mmCIF file of C-alpha atoms in Angstrom:
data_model
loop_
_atom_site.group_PDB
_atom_site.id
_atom_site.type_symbol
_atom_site.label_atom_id
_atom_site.label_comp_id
_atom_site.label_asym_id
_atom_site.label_seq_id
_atom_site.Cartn_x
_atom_site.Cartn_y
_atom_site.Cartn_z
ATOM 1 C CA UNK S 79 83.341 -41.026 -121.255
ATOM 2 C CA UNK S 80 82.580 -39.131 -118.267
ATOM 3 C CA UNK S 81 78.788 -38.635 -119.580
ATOM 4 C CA UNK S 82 78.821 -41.992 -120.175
ATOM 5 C CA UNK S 83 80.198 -42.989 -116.774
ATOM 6 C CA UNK S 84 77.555 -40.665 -115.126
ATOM 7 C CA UNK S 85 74.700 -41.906 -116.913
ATOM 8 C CA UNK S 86 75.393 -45.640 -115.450
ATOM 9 C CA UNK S 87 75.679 -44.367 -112.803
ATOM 10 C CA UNK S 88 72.107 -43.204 -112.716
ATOM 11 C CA UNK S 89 70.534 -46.003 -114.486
ATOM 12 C CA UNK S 90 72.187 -47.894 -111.605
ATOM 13 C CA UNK S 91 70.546 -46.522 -108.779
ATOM 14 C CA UNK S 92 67.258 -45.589 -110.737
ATOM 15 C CA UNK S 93 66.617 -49.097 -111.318
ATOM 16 C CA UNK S 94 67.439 -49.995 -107.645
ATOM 17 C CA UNK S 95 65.576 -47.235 -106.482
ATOM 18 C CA UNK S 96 62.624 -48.729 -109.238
ATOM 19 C CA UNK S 97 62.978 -52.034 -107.795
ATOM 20 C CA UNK S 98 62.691 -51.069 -104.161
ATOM 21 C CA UNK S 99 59.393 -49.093 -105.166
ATOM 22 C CA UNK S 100 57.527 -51.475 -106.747
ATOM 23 C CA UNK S 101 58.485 -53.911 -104.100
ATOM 24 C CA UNK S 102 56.908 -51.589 -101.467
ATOM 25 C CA UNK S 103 54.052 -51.050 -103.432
ATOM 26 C CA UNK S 104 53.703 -54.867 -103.405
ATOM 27 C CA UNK S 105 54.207 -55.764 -99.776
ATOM 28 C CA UNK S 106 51.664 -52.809 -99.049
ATOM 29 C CA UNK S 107 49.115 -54.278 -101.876
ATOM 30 C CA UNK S 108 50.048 -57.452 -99.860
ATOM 31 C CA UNK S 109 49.223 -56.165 -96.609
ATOM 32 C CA UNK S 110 46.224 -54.379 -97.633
ATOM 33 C CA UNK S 111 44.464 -57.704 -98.841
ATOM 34 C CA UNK S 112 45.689 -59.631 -95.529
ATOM 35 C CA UNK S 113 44.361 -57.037 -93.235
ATOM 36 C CA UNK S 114 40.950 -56.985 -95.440
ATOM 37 C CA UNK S 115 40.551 -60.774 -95.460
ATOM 38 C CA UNK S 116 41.547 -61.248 -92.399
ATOM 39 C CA UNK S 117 39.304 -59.421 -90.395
ATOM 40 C CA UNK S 118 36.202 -60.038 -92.430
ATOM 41 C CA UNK S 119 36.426 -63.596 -92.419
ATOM 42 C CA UNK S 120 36.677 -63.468 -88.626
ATOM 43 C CA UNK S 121 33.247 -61.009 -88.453
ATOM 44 C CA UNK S 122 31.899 -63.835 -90.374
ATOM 45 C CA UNK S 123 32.827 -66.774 -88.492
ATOM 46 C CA UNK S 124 32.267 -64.663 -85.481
ATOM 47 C CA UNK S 125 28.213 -64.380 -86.665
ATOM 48 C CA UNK S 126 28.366 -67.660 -88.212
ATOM 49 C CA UNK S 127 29.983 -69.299 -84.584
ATOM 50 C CA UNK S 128 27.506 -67.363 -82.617
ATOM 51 C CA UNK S 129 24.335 -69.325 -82.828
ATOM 52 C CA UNK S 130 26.170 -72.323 -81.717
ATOM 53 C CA UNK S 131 27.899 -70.814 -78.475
ATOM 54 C CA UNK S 132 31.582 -70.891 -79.452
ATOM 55 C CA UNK S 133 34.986 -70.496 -77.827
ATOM 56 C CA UNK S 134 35.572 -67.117 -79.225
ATOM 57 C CA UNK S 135 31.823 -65.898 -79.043
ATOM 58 C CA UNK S 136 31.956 -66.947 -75.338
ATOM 59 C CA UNK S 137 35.470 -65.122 -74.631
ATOM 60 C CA UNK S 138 33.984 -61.793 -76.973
ATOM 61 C CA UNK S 139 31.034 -61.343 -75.864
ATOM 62 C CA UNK S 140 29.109 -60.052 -72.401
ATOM 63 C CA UNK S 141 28.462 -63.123 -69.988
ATOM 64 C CA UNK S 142 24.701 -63.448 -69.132
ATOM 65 C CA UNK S 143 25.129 -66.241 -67.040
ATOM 66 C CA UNK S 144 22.062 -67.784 -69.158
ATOM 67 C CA UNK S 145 21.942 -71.698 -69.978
ATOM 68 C CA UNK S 146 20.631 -71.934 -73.496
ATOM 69 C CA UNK S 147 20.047 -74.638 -76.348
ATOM 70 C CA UNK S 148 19.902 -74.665 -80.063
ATOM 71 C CA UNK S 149 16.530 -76.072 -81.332
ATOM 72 C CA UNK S 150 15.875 -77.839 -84.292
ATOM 73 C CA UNK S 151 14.771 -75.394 -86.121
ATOM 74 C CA UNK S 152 18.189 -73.638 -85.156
ATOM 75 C CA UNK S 153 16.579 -70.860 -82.828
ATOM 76 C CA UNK S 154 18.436 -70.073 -79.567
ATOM 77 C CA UNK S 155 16.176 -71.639 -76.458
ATOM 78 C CA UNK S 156 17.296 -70.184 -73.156
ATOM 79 C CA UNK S 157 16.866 -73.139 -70.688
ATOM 80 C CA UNK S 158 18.233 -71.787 -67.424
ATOM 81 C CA UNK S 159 20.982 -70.031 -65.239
ATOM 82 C CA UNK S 160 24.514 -71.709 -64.984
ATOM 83 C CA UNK S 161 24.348 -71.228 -61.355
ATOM 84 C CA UNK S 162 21.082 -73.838 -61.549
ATOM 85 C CA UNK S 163 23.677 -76.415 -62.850
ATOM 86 C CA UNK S 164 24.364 -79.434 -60.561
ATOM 87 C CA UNK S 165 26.937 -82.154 -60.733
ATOM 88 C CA UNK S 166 25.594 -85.965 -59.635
ATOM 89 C CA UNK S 167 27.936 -88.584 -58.559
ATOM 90 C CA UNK S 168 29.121 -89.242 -62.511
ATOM 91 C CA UNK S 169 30.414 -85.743 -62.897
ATOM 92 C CA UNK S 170 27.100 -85.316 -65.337
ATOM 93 C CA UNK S 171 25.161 -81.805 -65.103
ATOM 94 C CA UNK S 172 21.915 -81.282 -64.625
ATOM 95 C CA UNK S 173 20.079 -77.708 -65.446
ATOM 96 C CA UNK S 174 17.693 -77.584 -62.796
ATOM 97 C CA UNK S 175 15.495 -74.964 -64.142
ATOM 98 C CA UNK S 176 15.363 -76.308 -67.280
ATOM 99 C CA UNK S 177 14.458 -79.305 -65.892
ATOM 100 C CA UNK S 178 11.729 -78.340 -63.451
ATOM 101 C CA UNK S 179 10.002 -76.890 -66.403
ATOM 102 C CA UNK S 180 9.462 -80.398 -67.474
ATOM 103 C CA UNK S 181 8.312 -81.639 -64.582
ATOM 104 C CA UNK S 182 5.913 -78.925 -64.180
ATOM 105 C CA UNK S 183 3.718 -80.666 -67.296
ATOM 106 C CA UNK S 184 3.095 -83.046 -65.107
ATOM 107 C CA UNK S 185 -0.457 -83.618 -63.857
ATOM 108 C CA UNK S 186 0.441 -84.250 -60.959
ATOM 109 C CA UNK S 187 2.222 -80.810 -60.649
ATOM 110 C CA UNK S 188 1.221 -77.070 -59.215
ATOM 111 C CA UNK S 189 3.171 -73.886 -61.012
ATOM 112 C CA UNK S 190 6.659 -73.187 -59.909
ATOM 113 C CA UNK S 191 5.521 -76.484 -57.586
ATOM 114 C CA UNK S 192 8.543 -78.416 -58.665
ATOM 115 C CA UNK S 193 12.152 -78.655 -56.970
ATOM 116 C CA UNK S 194 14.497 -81.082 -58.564
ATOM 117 C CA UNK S 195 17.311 -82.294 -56.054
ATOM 118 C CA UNK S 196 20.258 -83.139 -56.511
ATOM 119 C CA UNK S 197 22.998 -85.160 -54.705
ATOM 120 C CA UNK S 198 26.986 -84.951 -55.679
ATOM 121 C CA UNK S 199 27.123 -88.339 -53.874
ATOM 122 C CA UNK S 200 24.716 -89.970 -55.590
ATOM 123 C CA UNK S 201 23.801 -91.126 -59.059
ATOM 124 C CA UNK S 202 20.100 -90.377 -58.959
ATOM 125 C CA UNK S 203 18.105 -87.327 -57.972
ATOM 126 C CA UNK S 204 14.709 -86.619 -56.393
ATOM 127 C CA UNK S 205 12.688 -84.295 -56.490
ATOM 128 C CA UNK S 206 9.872 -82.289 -54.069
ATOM 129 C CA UNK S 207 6.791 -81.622 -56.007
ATOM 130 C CA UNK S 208 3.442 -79.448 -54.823
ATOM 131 C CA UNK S 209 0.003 -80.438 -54.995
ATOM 132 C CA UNK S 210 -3.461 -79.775 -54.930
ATOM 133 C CA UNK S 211 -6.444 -81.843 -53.493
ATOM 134 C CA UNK S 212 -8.087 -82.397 -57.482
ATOM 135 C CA UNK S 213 -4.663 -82.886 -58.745
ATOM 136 C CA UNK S 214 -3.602 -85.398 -56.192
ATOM 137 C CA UNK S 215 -7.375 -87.013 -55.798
ATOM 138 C CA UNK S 216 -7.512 -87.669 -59.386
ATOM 139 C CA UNK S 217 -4.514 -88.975 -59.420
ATOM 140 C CA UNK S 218 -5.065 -91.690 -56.397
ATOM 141 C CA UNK S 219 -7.508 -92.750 -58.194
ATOM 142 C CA UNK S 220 -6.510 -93.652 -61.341
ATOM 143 C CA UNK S 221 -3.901 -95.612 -59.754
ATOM 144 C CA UNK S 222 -6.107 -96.890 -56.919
ATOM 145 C CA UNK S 223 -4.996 -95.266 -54.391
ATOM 146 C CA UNK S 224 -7.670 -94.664 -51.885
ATOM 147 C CA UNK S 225 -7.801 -92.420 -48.617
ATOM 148 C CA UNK S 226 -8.342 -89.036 -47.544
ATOM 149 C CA UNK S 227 -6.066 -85.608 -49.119
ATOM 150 C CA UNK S 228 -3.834 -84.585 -47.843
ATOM 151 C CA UNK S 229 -2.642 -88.051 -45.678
ATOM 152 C CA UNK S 230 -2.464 -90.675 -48.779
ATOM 153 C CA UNK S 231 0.229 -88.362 -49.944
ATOM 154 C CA UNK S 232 2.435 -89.820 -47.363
ATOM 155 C CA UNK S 233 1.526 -93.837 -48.370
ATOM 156 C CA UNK S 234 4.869 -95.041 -49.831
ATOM 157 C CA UNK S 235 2.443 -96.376 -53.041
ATOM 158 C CA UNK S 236 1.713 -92.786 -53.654
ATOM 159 C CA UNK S 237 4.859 -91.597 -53.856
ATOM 160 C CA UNK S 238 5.872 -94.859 -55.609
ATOM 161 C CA UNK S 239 3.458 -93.840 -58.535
ATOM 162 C CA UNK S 240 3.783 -90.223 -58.566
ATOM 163 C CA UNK S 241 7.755 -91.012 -59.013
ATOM 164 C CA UNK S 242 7.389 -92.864 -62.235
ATOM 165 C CA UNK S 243 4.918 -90.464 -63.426
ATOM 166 C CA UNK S 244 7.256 -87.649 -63.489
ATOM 167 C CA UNK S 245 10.336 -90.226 -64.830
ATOM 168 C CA UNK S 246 7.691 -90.889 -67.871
ATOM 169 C CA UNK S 247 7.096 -86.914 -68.376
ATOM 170 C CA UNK S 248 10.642 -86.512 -68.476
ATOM 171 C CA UNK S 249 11.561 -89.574 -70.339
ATOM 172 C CA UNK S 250 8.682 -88.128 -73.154
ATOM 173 C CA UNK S 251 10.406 -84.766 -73.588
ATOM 174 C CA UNK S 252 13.575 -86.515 -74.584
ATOM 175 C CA UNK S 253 15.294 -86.417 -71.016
ATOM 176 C CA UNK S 254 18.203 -88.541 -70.587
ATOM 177 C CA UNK S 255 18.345 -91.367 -67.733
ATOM 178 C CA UNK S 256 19.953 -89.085 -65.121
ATOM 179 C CA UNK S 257 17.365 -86.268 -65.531
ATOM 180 C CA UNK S 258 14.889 -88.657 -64.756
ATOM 181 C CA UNK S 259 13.984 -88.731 -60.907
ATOM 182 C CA UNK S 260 14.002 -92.386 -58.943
ATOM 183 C CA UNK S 261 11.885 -90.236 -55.829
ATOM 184 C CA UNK S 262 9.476 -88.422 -55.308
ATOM 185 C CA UNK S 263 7.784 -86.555 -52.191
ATOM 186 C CA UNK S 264 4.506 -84.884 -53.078
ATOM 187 C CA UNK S 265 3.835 -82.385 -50.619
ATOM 188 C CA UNK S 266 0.498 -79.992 -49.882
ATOM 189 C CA UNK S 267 2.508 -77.061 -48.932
ATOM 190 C CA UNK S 268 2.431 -73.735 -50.468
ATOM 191 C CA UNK S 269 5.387 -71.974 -51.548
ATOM 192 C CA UNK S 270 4.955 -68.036 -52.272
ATOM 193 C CA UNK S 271 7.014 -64.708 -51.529
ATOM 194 C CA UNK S 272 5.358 -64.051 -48.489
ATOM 195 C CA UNK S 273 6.790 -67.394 -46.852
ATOM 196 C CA UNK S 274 10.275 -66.914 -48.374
ATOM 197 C CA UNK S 275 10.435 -69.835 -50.680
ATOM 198 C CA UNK S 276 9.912 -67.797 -53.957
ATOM 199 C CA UNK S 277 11.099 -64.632 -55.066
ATOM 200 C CA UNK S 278 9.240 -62.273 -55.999
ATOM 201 C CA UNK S 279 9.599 -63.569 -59.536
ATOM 202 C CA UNK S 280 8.159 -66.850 -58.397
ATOM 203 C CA UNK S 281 12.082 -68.666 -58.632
ATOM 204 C CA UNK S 282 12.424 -70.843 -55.802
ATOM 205 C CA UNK S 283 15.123 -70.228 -53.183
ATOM 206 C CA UNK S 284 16.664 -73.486 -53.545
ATOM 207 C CA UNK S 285 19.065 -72.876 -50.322
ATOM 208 C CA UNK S 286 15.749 -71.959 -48.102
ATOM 209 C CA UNK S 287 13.749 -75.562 -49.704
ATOM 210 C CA UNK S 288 17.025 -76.903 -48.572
ATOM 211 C CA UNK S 289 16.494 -75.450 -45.278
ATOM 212 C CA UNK S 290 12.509 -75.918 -44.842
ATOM 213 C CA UNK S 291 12.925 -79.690 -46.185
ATOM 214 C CA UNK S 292 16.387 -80.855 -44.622
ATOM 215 C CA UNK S 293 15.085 -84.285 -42.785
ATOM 216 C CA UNK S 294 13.064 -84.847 -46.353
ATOM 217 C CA UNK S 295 15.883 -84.654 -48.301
ATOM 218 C CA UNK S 296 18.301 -86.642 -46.111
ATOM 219 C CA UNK S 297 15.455 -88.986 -46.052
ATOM 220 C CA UNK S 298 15.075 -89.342 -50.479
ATOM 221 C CA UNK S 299 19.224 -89.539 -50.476
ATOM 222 C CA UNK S 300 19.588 -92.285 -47.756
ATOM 223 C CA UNK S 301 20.091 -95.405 -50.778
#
């Protein structure tokens, strides 16, 4: 009886200790297989998320302080800075450097000749654009315009033109409404390093143009 007695015994806490062991081998087998899954489906969505410029990419990764756009063809297009953002009177944001780049096509248009403006009290913007005496001559005269370069770049006709010139450049590469400017002033200036407007890799010092062209740009704001 007392072998008998002893041998429940036993079988009672072999079983329990049984039990216990395959229910830790379990819960580990369970862990194992949530830790695995887990983390490779978030490498995954991380590269997947990645091209399109999520939440978690954003908040994981180094800040460049790049603007950039997914193309058709799903390739990353870097567009501009975030500090060349601006916010018009409809709280909607306008990349200046991407949009400048536009511009630029124009015919009308020098190299790094175009500043885009932008006022936070107003619903349009303007922009100051750079010249040449072919560029602009041609240009009179196909919308017969006549005078002498540079002065019929001040006759309000001009500028009228030259305006909706640039609105249909931007309106061609897909711009929306707001990116498209309502005025223009065409100007024969130079802007380079050496006279502080440009750095010396040719981007424009937007707060000296602001300085160098203050009465001009009160002047395209005044509506």
């Amino acid at each position: 009886l007392l072998l008998c007695d002893s041998f429940l015994i036993y079988l009672y806490y072999f079983s329990y200790s049984f039990l216990f062991y395959v229910l830790g081998v379990f819960l580990l087998f369970l862990f194992c297989v949530f830790f695995f899954f887990f983390f490779k489906q978030k490498t995954a969505y991380e590269m997947l998320r990645s091209l399109v410029g999520s939440e978690m990419c954003i908040r994981d990764r180094f800040h460049t302080g790049d603007v950039g756009m997914i193309t058709k063809e799903g390739n990353l297009r870097i567009v501009g800075r975030v500090k060349a953002l601006a916010k018009n009177a409809f709280g909607e944001y306008v990349a200046l450097d991407a949009l400048e780049s536009v511009y630029v096509l124009n015919e009308l248009c020098m190299p790094n000749g175009v500043c885009v403006l932008v006022d936070g009290q107003k619903a349009y913007i303007a922009a100051l654009v750079l010249t040449d005496e072919v560029k602009a001559t041609k240009f009179a005269k196909a919308n017969g315009i006549s005078g002498e370069y540079p002065d019929f770049l001040k006759n309000p006709v001009f500028q009228t033109k030259a305006a909706e010139s640039l609105a249909a450049t931007a309106k061609l590469h897909g711009k929306k409404p707001f990116e498209c400017v309502k005025y223009v002033r065409v100007l024969s200036d130079e802007w380079t390093p050496e006279n502080e407007i440009l750095t010396a890799a040719m981007k424009l010092k937007r707060r000296a143009v602001d300085l160098k062209y203050k009465d001009t740009i009160e002047e395209l704001f005044k509506e």
